[in-house]
Coordinates of N, CA and C and ligand atoms in Angstrom, one line a residue:
X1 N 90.7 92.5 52.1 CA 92.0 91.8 52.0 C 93.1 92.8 51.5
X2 N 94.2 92.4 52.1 CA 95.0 94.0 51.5 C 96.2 93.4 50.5
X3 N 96.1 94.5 49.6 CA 96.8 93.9 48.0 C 98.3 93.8 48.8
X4 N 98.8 93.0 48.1 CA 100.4 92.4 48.2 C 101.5 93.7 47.9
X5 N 102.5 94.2 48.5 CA 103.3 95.3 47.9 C 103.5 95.3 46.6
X6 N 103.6 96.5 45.9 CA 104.0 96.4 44.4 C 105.5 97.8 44.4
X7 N 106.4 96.9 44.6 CA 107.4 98.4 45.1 C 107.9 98.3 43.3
X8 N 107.5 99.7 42.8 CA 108.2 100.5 41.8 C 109.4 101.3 41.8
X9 N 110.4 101.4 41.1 CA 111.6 102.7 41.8 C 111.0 104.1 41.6
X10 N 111.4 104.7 41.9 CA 111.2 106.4 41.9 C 112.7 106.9 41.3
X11 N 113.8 106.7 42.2 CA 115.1 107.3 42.0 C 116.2 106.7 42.8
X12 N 117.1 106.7 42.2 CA 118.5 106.2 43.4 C 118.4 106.9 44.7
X13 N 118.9 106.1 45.7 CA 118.4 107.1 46.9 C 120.0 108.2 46.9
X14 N 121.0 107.8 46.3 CA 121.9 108.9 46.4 C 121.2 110.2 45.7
X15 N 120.7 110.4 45.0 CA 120.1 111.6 44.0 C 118.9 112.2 45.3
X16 N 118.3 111.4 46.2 CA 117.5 112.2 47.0 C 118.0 112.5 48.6
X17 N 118.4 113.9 48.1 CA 119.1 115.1 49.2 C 118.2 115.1 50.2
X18 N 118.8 115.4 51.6 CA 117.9 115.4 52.9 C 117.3 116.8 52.5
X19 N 115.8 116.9 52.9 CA 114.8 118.2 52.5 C 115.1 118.4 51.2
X20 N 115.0 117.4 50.4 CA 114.6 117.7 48.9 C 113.2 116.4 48.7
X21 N 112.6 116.7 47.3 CA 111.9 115.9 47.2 C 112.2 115.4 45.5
X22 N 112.0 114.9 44.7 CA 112.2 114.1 43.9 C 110.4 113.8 43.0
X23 N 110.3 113.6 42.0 CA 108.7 113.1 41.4 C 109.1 112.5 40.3
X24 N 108.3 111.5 39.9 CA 108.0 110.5 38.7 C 106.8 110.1 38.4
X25 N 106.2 109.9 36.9 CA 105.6 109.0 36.9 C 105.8 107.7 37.0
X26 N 104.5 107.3 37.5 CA 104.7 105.3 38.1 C 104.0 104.9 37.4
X27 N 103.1 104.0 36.6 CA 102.5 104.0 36.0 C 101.0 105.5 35.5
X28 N 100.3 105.4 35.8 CA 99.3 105.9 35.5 C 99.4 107.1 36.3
X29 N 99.8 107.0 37.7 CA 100.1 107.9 38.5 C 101.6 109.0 38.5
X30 N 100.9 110.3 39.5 CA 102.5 111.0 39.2 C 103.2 111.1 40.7
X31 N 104.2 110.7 41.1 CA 104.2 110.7 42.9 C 105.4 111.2 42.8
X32 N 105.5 111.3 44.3 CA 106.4 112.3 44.9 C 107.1 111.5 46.3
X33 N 108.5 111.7 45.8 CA 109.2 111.3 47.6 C 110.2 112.1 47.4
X34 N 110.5 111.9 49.4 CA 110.7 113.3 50.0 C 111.7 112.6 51.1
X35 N 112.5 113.7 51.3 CA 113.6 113.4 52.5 C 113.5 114.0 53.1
X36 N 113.0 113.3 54.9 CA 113.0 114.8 55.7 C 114.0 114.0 56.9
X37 N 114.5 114.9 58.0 CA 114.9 114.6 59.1 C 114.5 113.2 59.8
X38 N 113.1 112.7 59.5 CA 112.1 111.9 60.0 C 111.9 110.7 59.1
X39 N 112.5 110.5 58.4 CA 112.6 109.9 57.4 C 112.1 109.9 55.4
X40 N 112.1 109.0 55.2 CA 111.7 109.2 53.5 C 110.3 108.9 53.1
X41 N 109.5 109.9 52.9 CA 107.8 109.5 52.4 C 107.9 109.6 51.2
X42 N 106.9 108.6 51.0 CA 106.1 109.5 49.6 C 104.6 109.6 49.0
X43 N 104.5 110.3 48.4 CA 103.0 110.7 48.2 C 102.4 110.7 46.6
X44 N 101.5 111.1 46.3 CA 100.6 112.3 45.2 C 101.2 113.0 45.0
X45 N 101.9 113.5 43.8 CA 102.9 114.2 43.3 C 101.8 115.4 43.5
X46 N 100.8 115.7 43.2 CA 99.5 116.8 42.7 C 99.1 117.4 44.0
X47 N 99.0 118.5 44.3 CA 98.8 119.7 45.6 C 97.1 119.4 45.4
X48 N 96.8 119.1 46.5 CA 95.2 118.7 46.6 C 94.5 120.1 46.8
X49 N 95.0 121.2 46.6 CA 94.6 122.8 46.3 C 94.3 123.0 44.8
X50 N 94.9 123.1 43.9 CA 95.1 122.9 42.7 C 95.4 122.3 41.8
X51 N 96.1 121.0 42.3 CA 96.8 120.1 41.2 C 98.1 120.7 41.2
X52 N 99.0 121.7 41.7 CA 100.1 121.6 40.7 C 100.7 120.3 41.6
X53 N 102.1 120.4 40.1 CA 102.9 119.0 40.6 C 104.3 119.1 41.4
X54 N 103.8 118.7 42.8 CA 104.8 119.7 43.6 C 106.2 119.6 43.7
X55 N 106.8 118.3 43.0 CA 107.7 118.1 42.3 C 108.8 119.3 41.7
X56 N 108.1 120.2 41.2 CA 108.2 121.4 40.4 C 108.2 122.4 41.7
X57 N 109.2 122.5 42.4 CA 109.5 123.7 43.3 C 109.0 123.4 44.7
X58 N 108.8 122.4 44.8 CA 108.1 121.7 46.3 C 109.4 121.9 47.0
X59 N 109.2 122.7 48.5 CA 110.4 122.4 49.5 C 109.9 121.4 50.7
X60 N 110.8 121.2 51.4 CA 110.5 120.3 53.0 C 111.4 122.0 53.6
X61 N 110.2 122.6 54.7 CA 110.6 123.3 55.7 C 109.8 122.7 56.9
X62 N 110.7 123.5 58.1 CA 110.4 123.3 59.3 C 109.7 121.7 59.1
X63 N 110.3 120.5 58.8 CA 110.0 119.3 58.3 C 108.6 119.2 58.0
X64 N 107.9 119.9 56.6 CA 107.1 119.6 55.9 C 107.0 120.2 54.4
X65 N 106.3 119.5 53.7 CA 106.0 120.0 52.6 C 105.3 121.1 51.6
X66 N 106.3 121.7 51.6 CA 105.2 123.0 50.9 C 105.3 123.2 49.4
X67 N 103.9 123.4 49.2 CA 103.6 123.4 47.6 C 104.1 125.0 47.1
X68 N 104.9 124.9 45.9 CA 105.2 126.6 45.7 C 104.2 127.1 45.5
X69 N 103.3 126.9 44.8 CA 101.7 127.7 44.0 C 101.5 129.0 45.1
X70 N 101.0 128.1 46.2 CA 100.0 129.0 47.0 C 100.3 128.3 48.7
X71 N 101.2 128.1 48.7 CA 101.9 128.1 49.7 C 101.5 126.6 50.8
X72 N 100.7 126.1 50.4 CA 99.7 124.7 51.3 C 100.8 124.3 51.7
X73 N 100.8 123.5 52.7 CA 101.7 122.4 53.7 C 101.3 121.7 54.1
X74 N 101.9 120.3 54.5 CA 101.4 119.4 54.2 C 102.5 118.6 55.4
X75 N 101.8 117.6 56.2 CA 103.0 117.0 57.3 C 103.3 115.6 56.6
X76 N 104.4 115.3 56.5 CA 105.0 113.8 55.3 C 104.5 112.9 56.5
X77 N 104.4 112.8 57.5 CA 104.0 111.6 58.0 C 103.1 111.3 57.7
X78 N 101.7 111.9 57.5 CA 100.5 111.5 57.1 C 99.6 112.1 56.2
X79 N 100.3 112.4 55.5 CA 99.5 113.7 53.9 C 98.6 115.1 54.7
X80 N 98.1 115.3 56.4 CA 97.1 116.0 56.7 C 98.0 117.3 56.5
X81 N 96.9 118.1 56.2 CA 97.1 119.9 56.0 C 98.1 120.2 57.0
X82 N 99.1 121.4 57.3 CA 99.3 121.9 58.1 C 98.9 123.6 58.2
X83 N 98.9 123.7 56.6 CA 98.6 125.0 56.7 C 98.0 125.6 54.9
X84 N 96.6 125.9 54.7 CA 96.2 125.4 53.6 C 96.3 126.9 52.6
X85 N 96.2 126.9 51.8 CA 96.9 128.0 50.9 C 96.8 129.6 51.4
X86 N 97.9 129.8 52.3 CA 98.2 131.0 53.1 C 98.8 132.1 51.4
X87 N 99.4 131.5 50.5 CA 100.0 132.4 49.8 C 100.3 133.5 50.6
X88 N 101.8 133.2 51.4 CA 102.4 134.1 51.9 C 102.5 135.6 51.6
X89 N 103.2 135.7 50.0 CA 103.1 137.3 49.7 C 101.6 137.9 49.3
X90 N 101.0 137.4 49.7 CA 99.6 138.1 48.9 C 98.7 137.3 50.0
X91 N 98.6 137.5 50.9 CA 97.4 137.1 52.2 C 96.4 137.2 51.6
X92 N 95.3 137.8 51.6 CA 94.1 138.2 50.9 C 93.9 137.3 49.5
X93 N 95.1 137.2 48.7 CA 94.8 136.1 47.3 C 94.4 134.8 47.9
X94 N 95.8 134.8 49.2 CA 95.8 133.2 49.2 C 93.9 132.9 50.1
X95 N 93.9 133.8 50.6 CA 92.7 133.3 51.6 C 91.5 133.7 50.3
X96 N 91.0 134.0 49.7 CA 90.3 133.7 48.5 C 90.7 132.3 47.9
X97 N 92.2 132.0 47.6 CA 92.0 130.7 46.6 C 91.7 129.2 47.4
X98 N 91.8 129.9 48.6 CA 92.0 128.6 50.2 C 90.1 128.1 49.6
X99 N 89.5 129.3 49.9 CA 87.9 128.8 50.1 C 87.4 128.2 48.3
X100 N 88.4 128.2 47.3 CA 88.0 127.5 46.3 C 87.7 126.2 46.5
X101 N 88.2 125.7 47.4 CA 88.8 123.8 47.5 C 88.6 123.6 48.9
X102 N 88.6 122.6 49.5 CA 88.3 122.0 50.8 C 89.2 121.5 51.6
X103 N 90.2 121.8 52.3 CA 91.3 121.4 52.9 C 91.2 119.6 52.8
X104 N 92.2 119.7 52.4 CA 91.9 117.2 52.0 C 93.4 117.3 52.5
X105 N 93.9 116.0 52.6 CA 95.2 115.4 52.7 C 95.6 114.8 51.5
X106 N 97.0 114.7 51.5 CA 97.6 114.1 50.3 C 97.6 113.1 50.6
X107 N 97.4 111.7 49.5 CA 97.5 110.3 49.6 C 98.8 110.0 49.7
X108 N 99.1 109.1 50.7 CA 100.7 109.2 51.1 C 101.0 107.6 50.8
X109 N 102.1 106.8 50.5 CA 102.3 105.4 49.9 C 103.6 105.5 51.0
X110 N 103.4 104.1 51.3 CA 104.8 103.3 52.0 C 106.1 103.5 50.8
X111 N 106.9 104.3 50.9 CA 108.2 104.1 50.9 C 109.3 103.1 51.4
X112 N 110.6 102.9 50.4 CA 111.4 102.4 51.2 C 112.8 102.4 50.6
X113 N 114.2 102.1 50.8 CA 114.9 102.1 49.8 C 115.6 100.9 49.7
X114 N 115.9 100.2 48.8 CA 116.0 98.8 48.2 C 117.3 98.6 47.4
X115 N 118.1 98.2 47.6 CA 119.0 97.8 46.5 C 120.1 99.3 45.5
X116 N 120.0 100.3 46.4 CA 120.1 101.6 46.3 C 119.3 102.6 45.7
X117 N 118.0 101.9 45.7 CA 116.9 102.7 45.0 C 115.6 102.9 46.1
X118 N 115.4 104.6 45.6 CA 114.3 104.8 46.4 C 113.0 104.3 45.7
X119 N 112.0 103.6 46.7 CA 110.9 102.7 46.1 C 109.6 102.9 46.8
X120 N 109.0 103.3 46.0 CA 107.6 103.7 46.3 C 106.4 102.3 46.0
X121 N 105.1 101.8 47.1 CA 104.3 100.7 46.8 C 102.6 101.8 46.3
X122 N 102.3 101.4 45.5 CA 101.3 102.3 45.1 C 99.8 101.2 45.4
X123 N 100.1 99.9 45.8 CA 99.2 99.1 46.6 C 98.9 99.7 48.1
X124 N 99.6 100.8 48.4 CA 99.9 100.8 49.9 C 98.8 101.9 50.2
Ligands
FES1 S1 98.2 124.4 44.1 FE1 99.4 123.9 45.8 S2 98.9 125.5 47.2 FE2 97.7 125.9 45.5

């Protein structure tokens, strides 16, 4: 049976710039939404490479998400990899820190914006 929406705010949606991304904690959780050409996602604030919080220096290029750390990307329509820690300036680091961890998808939550607030469902 699927749980009822629980929409939380995140941020005013004036504050979230097209290809910018935004993070909060929601309760217990830390998430992340994102403005792209394609519309507004949001996700797992946390880079499924390492944890960092991608909130902290996260861009949307060529419409996807990339973690500053070690460079992973990530497609907002559906959390899957696009391209998993290339660490652009340092090829050889990033392909060492790639085979630490197992390429995963980010958990991605129904977005929406409400009342001029961007609103993330963590039931979703
Ligand atoms: S922590 Fe995000 S790419 Fe490594």
């Amino acid at each position: 049976m699927d749980k009822a929406p629980k929409w939380k705010r995140v941020c005013k949606s004036s504050k979230l710039k097209m290809n910018k991304v935004k993070g909060k904690a929601v309760g217990t959780k830390m998430v992340l939404v994102m403005r792209t050409e394609d519309g507004i996602f949001g996700s797992n604030a946390l880079c499924r490479h390492m944890a960092w919080p991608m909130h902290w220096g996260g861009k949307i290029k060529d419409g996807c998400l990339r973690c500053p750390l070690h460079q992973t990307t990530y497609h907002p329509g559906d959390g899957s990899v696009n391209e998993w820690s290339p660490a652009h300036y340092f090829p050889a680091y990033g392909r060492f820190l790639g085979k630490l961890r197992t390429p995963s998808s980010l958990k991605m939550y129904d977005v929406r914006e409400h009342d001029g607030y961007v609103e993330i469902d963590l039931n979703s």
